[in-house]
PDB file of C-alpha atoms in Angstrom:
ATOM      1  CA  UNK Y 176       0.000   0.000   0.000  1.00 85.00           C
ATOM      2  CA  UNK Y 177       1.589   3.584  -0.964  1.00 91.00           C
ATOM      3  CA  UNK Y 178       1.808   5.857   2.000  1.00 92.00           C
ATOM      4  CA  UNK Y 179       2.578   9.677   1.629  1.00 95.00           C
ATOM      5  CA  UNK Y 180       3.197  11.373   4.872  1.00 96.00           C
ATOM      6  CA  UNK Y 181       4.056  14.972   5.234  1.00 96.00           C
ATOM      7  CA  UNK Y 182       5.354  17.388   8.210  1.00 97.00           C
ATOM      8  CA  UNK Y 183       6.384  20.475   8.723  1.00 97.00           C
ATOM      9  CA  UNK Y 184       7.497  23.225  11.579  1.00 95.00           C
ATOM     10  CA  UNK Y 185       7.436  26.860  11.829  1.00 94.00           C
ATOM     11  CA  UNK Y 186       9.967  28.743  14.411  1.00 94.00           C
ATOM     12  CA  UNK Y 187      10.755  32.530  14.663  1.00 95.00           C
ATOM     13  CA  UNK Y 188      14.408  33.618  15.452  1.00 96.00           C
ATOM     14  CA  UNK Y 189      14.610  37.164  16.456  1.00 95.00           C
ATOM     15  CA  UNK Y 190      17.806  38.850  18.263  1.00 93.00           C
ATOM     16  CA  UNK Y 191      19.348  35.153  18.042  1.00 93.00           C
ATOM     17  CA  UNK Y 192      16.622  33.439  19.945  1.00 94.00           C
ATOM     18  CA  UNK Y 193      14.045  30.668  19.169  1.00 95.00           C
ATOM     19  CA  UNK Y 194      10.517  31.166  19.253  1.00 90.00           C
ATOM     20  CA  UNK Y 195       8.451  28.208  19.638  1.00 81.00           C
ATOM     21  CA  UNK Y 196       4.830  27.551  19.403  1.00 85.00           C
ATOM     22  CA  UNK Y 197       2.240  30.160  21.176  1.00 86.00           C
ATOM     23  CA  UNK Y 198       0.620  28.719  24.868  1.00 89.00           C
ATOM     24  CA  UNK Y 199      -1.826  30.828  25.462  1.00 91.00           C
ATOM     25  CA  UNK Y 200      -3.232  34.320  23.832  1.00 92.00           C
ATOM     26  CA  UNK Y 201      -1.293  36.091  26.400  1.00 93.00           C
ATOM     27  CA  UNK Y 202       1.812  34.567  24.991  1.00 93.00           C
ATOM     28  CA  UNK Y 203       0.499  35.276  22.021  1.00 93.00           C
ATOM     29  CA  UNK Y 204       0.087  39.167  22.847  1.00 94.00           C
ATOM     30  CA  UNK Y 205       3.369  39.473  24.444  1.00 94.00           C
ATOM     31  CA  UNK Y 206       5.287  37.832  21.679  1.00 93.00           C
ATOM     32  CA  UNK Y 207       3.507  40.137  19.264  1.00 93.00           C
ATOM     33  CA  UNK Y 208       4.271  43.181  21.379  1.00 95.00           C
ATOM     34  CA  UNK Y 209       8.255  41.899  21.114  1.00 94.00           C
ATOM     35  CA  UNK Y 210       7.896  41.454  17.427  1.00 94.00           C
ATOM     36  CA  UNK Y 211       6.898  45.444  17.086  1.00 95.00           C
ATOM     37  CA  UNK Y 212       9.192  46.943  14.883  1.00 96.00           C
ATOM     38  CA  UNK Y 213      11.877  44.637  14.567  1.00 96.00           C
ATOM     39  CA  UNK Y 214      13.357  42.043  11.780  1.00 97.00           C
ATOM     40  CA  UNK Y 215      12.252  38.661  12.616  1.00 96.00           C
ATOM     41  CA  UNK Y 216      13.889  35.379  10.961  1.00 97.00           C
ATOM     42  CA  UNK Y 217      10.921  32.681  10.512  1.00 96.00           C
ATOM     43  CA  UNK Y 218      11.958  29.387   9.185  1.00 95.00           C
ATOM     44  CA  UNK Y 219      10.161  26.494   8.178  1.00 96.00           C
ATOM     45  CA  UNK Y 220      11.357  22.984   7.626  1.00 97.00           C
ATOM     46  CA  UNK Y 221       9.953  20.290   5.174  1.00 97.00           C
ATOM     47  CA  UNK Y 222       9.939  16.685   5.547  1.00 97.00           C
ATOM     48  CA  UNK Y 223       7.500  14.279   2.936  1.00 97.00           C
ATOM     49  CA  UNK Y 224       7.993  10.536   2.982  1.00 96.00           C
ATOM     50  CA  UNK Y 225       6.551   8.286   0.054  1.00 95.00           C
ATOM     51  CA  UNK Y 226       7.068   4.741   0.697  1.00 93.00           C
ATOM     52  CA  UNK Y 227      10.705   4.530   0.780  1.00 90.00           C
ATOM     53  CA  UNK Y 228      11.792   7.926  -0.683  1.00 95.00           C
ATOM     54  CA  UNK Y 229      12.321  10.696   1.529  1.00 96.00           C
ATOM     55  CA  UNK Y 230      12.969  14.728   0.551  1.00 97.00           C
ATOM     56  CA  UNK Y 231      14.155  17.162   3.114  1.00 97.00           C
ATOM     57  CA  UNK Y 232      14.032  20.855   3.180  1.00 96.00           C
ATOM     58  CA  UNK Y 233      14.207  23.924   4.634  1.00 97.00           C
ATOM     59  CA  UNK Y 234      12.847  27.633   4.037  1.00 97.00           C
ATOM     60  CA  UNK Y 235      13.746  30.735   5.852  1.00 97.00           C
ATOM     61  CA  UNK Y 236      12.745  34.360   5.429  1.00 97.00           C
ATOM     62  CA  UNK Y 237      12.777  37.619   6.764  1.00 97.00           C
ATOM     63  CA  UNK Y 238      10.221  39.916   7.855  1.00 96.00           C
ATOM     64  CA  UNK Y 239       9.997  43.442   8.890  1.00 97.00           C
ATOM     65  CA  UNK Y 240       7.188  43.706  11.483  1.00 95.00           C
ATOM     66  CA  UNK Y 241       5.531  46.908  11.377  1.00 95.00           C
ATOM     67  CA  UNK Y 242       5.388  49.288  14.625  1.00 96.00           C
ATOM     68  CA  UNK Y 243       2.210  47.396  16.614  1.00 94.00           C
ATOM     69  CA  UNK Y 244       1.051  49.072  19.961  1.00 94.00           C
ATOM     70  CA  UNK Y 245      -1.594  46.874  22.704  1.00 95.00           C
ATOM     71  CA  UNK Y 246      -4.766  48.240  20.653  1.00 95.00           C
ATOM     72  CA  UNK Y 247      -3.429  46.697  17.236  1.00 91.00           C
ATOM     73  CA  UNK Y 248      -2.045  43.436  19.085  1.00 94.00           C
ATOM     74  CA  UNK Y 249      -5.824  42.927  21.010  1.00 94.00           C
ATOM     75  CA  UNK Y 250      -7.667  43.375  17.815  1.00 92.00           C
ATOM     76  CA  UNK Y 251      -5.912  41.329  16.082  1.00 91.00           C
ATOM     77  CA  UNK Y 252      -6.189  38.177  19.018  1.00 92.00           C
ATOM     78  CA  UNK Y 253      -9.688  39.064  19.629  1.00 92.00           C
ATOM     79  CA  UNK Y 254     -10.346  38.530  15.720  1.00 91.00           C
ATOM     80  CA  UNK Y 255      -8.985  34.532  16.177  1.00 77.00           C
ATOM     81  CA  UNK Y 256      -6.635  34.937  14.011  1.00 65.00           C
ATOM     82  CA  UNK Y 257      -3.500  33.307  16.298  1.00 61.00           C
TER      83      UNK Y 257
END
């Protein structure tokens, strides 16, 4: 029987450290607060497995997040979209 299985995971690096997934929305709002107005790194990684082939990679870009103060961060969590 053929199989296919796929995975992938999303961090953020900013200032040289590793942000993992969100807890809660409160993590959520104070990452988002930290983001405001700096570069962030976020890199994905790819891994798909059909039968016995495997394929490997990885994707990074960078992002310029614009200036976000409490109001803009709220709105946005209170919309769902985190």
């Amino acid at each position: 029987r053929d199989t296919l299985l796929m995975a992938a995971d999303t961090i953020v690096i900013m200032d040289g450290q590793i942000y993992e997934k969100l807890v809660d929305r409160e993590d959520a709002r104070r990452l988002l607060l930290s983001y405001s107005g700096k570069e962030v790194e976020v890199f994905t990684s790819y891994r798909l497995r059909y039968n016995d082939h495997q394929h490997a990679f990885d994707q990074s870009t960078w992002l310029q997040i614009s200036d976000l103060d409490a109001k803009d961060v709220d709105e946005y969590l209170d919309a769902k979209f985190f």
